[in-house]
C-alpha positions as a printed NumPy array, in Angstrom:
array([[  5.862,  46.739, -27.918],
       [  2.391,  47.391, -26.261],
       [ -0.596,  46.492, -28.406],
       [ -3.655,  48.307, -28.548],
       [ -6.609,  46.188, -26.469],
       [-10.279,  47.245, -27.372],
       [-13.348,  46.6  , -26.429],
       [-16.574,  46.022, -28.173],
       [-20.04 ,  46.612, -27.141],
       [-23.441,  45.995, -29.421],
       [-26.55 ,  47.353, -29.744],
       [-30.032,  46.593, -30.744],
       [-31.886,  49.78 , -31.827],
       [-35.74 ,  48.856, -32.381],
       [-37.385,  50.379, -35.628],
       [-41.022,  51.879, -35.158],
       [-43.444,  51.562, -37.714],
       [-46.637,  49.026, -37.632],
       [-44.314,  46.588, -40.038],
       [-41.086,  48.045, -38.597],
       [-38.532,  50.004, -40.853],
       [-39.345,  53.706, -39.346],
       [-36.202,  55.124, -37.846],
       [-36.517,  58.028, -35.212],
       [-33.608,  60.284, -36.171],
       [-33.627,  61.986, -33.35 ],
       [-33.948,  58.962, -31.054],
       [-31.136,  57.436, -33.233],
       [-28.744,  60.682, -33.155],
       [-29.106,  60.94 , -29.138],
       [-28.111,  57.283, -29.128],
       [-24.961,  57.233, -31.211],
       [-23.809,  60.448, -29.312],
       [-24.138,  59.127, -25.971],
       [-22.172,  56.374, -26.897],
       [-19.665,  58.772, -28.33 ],
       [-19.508,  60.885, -25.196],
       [-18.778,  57.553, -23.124],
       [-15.836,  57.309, -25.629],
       [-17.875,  54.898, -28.183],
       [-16.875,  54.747, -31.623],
       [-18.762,  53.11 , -34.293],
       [-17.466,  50.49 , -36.425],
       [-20.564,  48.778, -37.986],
       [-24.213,  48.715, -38.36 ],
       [-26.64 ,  46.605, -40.005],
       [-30.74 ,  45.771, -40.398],
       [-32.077,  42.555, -39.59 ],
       [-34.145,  42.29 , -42.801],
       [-37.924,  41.151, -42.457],
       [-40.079,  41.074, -45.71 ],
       [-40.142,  43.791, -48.332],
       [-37.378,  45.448, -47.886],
       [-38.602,  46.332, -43.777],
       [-36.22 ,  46.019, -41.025],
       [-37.206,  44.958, -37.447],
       [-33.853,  46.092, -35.439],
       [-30.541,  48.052, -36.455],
       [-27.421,  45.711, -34.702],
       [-24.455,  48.275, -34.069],
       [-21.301,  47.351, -33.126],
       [-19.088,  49.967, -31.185],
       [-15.526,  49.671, -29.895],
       [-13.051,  51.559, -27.813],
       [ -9.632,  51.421, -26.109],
       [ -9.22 ,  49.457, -22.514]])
């Protein structure tokens, strides 16, 4: 029996903002869809906190099948 063999690839999305935490939805929605196009899928995503509650970078995690 064959097992299924993925690969993973990660990200670093940079937030805007003059202390961070500003998301571009657009920017962010053009990014996740490329990767979906390229066959992509998300599995995780997290901030890398800062103070007060900002965020510096978004880390996502994508895999797919080899």
């Amino acid at each position: 029996m064959l097992q299924t063999q993925w690969e993973y690839r990660t990200l670093k999305y940079k937030t805007g903002g003059f202390l961070g935490g500003k998301v571009n939805q657009e920017e962010l929605d053009e990014l996740l869809n490329s990767q979906g196009y390229e066959g992509w899928e998300l599995i995780s995503c997290f901030d890398t906190s800062m103070t007060q509650g900002q965020s510096k970078d978004l880390i996502m995690i994508f895999k797919r099948r080899v």
